[in-house]
Coordinates of C-alpha atoms and ligand atoms in Angstrom, one line a residue:
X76 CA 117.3 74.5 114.4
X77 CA 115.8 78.0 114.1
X78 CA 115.2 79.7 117.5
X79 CA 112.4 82.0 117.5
X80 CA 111.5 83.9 120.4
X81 CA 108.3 85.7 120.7
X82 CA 107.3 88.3 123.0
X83 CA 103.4 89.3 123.9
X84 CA 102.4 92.0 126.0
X85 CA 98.6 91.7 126.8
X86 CA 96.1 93.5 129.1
X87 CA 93.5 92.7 131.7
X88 CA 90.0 93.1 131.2
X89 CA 87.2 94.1 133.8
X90 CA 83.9 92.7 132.6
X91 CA 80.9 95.4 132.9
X92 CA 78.2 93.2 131.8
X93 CA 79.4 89.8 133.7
X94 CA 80.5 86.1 132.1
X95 CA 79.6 83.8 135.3
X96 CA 78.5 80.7 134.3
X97 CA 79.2 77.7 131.9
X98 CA 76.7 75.8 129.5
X99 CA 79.6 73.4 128.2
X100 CA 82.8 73.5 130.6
X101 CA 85.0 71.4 128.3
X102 CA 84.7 74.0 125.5
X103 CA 84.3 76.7 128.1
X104 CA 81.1 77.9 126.2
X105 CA 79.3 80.5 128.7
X106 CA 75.7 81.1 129.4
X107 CA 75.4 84.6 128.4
X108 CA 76.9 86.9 126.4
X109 CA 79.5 89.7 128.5
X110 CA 81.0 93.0 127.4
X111 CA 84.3 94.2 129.0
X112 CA 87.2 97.0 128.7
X113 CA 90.7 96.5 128.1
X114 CA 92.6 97.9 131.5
X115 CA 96.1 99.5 130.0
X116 CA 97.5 99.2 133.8
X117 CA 97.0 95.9 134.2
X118 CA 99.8 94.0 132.0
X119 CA 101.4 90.2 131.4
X120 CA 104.3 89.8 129.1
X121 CA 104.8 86.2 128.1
X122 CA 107.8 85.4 126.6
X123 CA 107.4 81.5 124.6
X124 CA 110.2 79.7 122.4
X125 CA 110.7 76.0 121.2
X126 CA 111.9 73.7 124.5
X127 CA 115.2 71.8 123.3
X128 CA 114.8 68.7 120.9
X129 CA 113.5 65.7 122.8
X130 CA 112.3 67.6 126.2
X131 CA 109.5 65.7 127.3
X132 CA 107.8 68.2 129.5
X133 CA 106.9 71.9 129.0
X134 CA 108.7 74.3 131.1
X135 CA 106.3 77.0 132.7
X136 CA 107.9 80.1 134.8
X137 CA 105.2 82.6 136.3
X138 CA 106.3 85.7 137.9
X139 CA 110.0 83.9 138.2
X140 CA 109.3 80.7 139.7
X141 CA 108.0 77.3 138.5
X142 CA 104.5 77.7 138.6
X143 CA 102.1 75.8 141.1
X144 CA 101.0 72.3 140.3
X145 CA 97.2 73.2 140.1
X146 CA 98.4 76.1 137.7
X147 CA 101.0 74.6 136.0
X148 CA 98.2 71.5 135.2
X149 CA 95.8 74.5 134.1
X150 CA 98.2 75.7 131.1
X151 CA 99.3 72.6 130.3
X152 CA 96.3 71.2 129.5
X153 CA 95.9 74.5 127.2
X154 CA 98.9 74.1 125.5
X155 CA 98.0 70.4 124.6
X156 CA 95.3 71.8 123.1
X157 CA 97.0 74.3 121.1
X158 CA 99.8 71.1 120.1
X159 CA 96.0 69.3 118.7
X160 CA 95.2 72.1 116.9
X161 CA 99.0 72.7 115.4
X162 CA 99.5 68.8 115.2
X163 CA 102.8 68.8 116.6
X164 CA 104.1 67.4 119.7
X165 CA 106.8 69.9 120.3
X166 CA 107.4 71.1 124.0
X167 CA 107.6 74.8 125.0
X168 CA 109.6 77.5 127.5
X169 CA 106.9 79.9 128.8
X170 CA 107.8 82.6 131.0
X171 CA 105.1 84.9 132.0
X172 CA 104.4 87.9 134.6
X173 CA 101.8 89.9 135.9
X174 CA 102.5 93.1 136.9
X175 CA 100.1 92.7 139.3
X176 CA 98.4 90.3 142.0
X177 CA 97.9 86.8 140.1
X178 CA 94.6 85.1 140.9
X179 CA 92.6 87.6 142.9
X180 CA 90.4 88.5 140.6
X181 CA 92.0 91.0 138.4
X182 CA 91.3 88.6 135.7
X183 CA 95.2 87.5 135.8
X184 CA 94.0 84.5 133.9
X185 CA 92.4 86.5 131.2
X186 CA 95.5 88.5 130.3
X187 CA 97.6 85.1 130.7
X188 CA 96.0 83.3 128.6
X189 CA 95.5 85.8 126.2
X190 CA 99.5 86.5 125.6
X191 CA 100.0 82.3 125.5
X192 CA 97.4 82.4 122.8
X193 CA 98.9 85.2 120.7
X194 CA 102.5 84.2 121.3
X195 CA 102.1 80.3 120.3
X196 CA 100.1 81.8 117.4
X197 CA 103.3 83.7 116.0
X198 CA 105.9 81.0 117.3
X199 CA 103.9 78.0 115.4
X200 CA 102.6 80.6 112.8
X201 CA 99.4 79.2 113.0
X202 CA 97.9 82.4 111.5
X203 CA 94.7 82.2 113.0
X204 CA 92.5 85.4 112.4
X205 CA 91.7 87.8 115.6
X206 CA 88.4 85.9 115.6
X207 CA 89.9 82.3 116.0
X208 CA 92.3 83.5 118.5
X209 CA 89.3 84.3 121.1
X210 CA 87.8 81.4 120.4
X211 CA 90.7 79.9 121.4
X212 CA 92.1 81.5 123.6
X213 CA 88.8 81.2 125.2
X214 CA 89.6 77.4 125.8
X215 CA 92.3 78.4 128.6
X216 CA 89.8 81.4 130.6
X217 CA 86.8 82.0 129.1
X218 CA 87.1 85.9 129.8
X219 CA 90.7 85.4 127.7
X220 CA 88.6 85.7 124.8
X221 CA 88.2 89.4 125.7
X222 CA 91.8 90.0 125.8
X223 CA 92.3 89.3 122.5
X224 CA 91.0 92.8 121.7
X225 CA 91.5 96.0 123.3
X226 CA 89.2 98.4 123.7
X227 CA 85.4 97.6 124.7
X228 CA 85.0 94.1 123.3
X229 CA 81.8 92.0 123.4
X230 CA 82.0 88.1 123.9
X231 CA 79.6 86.8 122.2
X232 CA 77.9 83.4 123.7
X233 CA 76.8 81.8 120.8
X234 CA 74.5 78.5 120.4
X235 CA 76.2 76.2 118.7
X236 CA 77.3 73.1 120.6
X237 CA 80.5 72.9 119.0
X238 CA 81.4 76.6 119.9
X239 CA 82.5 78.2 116.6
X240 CA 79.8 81.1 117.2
X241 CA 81.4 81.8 121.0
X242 CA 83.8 84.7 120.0
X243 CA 84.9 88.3 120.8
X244 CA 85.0 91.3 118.8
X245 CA 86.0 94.9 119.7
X246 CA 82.9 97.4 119.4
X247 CA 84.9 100.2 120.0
X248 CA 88.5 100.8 120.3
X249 CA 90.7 102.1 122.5
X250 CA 90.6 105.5 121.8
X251 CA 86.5 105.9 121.5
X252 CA 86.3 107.4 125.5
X253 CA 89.7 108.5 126.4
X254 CA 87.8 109.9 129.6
X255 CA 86.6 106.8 130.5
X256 CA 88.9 105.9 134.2
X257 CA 89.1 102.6 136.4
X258 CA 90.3 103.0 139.6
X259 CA 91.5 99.3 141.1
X260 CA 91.3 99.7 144.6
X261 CA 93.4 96.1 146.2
X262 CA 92.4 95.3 149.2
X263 CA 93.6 91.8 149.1
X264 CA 96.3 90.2 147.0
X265 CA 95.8 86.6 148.3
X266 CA 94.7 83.8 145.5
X267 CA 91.1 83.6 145.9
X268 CA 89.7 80.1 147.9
X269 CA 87.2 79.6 145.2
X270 CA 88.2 79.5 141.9
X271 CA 85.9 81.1 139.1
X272 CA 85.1 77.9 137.8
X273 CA 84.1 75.9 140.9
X274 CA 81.9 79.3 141.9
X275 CA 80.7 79.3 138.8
X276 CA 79.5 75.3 138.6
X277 CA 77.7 76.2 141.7
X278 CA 76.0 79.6 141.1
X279 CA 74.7 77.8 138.1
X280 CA 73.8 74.1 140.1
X281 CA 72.1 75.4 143.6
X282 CA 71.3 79.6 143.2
X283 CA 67.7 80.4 142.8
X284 CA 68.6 84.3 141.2
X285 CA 70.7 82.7 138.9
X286 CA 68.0 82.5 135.8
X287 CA 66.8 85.9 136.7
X288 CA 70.3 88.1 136.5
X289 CA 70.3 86.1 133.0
X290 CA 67.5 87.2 131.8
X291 CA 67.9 90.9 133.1
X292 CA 71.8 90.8 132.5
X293 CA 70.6 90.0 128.6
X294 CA 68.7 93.3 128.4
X295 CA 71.2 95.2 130.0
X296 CA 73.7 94.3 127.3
X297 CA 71.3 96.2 124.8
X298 CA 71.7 99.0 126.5
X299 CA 74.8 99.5 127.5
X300 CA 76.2 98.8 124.3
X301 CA 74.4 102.0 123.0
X302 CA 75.0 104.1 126.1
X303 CA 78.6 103.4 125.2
X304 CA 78.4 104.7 121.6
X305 CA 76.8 107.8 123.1
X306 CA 79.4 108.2 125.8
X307 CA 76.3 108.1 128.2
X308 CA 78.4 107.4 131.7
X309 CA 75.9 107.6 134.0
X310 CA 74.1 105.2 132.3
X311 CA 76.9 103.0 131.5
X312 CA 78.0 102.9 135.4
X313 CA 74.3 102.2 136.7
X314 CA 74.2 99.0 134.6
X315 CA 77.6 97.8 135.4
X316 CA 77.0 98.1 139.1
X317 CA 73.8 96.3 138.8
X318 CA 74.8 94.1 136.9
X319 CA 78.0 93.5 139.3
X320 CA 75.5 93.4 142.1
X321 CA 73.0 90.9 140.7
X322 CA 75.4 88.2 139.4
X323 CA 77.3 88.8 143.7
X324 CA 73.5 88.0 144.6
X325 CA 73.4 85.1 142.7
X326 CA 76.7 84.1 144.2
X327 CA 75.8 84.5 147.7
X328 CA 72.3 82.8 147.6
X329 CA 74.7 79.5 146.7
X330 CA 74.7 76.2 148.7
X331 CA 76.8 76.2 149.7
X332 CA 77.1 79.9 150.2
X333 CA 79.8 81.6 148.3
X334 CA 81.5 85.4 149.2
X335 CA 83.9 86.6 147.5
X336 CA 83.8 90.2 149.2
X337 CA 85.6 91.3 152.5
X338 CA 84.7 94.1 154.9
X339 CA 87.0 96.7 153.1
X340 CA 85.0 96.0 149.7
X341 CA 81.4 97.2 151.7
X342 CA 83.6 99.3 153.0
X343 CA 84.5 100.8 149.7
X344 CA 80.7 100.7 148.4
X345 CA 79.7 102.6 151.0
X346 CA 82.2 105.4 150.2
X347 CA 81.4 105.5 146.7
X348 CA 77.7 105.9 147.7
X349 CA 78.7 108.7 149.5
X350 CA 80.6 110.3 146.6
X351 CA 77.7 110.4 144.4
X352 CA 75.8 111.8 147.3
X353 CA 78.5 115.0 147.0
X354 CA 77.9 115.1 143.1
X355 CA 81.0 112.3 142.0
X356 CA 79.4 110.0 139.9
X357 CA 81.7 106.9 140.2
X358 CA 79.8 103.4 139.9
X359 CA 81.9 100.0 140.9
X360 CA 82.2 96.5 139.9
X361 CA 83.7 93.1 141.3
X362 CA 84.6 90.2 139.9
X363 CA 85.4 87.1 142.1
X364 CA 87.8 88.4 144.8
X365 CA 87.3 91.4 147.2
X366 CA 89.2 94.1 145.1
X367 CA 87.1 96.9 143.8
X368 CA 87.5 98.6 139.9
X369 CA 85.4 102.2 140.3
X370 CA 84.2 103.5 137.6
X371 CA 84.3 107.6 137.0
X372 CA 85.7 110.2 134.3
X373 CA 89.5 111.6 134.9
X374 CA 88.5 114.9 136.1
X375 CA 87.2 113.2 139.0
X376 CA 89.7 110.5 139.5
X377 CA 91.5 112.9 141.7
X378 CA 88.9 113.2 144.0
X379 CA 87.7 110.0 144.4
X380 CA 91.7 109.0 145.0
X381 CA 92.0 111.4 147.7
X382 CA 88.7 110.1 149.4
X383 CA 89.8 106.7 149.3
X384 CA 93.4 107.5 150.9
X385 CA 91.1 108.1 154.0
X386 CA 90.1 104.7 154.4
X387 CA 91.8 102.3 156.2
X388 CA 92.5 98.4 154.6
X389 CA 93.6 99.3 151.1
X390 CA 96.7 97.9 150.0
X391 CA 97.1 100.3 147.1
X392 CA 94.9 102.1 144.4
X393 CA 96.0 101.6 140.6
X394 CA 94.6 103.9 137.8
X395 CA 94.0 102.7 134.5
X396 CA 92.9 104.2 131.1
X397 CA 91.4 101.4 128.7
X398 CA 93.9 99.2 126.9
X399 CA 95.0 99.1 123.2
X400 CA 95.3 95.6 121.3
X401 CA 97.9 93.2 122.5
X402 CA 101.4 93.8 121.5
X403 CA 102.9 91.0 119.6
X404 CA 107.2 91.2 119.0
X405 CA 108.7 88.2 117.1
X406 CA 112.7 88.4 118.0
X407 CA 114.5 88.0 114.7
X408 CA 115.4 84.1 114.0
X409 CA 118.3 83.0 114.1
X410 CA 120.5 79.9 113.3
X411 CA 121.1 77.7 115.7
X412 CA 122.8 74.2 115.9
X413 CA 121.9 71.4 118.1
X414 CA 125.1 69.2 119.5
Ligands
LIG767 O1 87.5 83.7 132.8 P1 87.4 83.3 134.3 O2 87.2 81.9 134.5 O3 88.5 83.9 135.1 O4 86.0 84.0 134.8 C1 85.8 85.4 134.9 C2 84.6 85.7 135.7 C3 84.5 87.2 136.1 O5 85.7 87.8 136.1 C4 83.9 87.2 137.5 C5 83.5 87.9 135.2 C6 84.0 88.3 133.8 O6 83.2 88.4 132.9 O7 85.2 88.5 133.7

């Protein structure tokens, strides 16, 4: 048998205008469009190759030990999907890491799924085109879609009921805004208590706001698309925090109610509001956990850095540029016999 072994290194993404919501969960189709950036500091590398003739059972690995049942269940399911699509019924080895906190919203499952998606791409040379590869990669996380690409890459929602029009594609690429900085503040590496998907089913189900940041979330999306060709960053960190703030509001106007933030993320919004107030522009986001990305340009990264040291509650503060594409390494086959 030929081993093949491939390698994927894939990046995080932090969503500026939001994905929070499902129209069709099975084929993870979302209710609006969303627009994200790649985060170069924020890394998985997967490693996948052929299980041995006649294992019956994938073997999963995250961040060196066998991965959690509710976890495990979640990629398996994906990689059944990927066997449909490849019609075979072949088992595989997946070792994966994060170099950072799994499942506390640092989209850990974006980056994940995206390197599964790549690697069993190249080890079943499926040859799917970038497009088809967010639409599946989608399947597994819908923001996955987004790690695909690097650079600022829009997911598009589509109508279709089958899906084929829900894909990503990179606007820009990584080097368009090399001034462009996130700041990851962790406050809490814990596995969130709500997943994204059972938020999401009842954001959707029970919030009264939720229609409304739809509706408003769409028009932002016009405009910060162009604010980002222009480079505009006031502009492009004004929508992103609103937009951040009105899908949280939706979120905590659930029944039941839902928070996702702590007191060191107020904390933390309070001291970027007092930045601005001395002339740092820095804007922030969430996503579904208490961490904090801040927005700002490098030369004040420093600044911002040093303000935050003050603060009590932060577990550590990561800097990241905006990702490049994925990086895909397919060992060199070689001949191997089965006894
Ligand atoms: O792809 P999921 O199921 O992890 O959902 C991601 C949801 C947010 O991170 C909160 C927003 C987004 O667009 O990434």
């Amino acid at each position: 048998m030929t081993k093949h072994n491939i390698t994927v290194t894939s990046f995080a993404n932090i969503a500026l205008i939001k994905y929070w919501g499902k129209r069709d969960e099975r084929l993870m189709l979302p209710t609006k469009s969303s627009l994200s950036i790649g985060l170069q500091t924020l890394s998985t590398i997967t490693h996948v190759s052929f299980s041995p003739h006649n294992t019956l059972r994938d073997t999963i690995i995250l961040n060196g030990t066998c991965a959690q049942s509710r976890t495990q269940q979640k990629i398996i399911n994906f990689l059944d999907i990927i066997r449909a699509q490849a019609k075979t019924t072949q088992r595989f080895t997946v070792t994966t890491k994060n170099n950072f906190p799994t499942a506390a919203g640092l989209a850990s499952s974006a980056s994940g799924f995206a390197a599964l998606t790549l690697a069993l791409n190249e080890l079943l040379q499926i040859n799917l085109s970038k497009q088809e590869l967010t639409k599946l990669a989608r399947r597994g996380s819908g923001s996955a879609s987004r790690s695909i690409l690097g650079g600022f890459v829009l997911w598009n929602k589509g109508e279709l009921p089958d899906g084929s029009d829900s894909y990503a594609q990179q606007l820009f690429d990584h080097t368009h805004w090399h001034e462009l900085t996130v700041i990851i503040v962790i406050v809490d590496q814990k596995e969130k208590i709500i997943s994204s998907r059972d938020g999401m089913r009842i954001t959707v189900q029970t919030s009264p706001f939720y229609n409304q940041w739809l509706t408003e979330s769409a028009i932002r999306l016009e405009k910060i698309i162009s604010a980002i060709a222009t480079k505009n960053f006031n502009l492009v960190g004004q929508l992103t925090q609103e937009d951040c703030l009105g899908m949280h509001h939706a979120i905590h106007t659930s029944v039941p109610v839902i928070d996702y933030w702590n007191p060191q993320t107020h904390a933390i919004m309070q001291t970027i509001k007092e930045l601005n107030e001395h002339k740092i522009p820095c804007y922030f986001t969430i996503d579904a956990g208490p961490n904090i990305k801040i927005l700002c340009l490098r030369e004040h990264s420093l600044a911002i850095i040093h303000k935050l040291k003050k603060q009590s509650g932060i577990q550590s503060i990561l800097t990241s540029t905006i990702a490049p594409n994925p990086i895909v390494i397919r060992e060199q086959p070689r001949e191997q016999h089965d006894h």
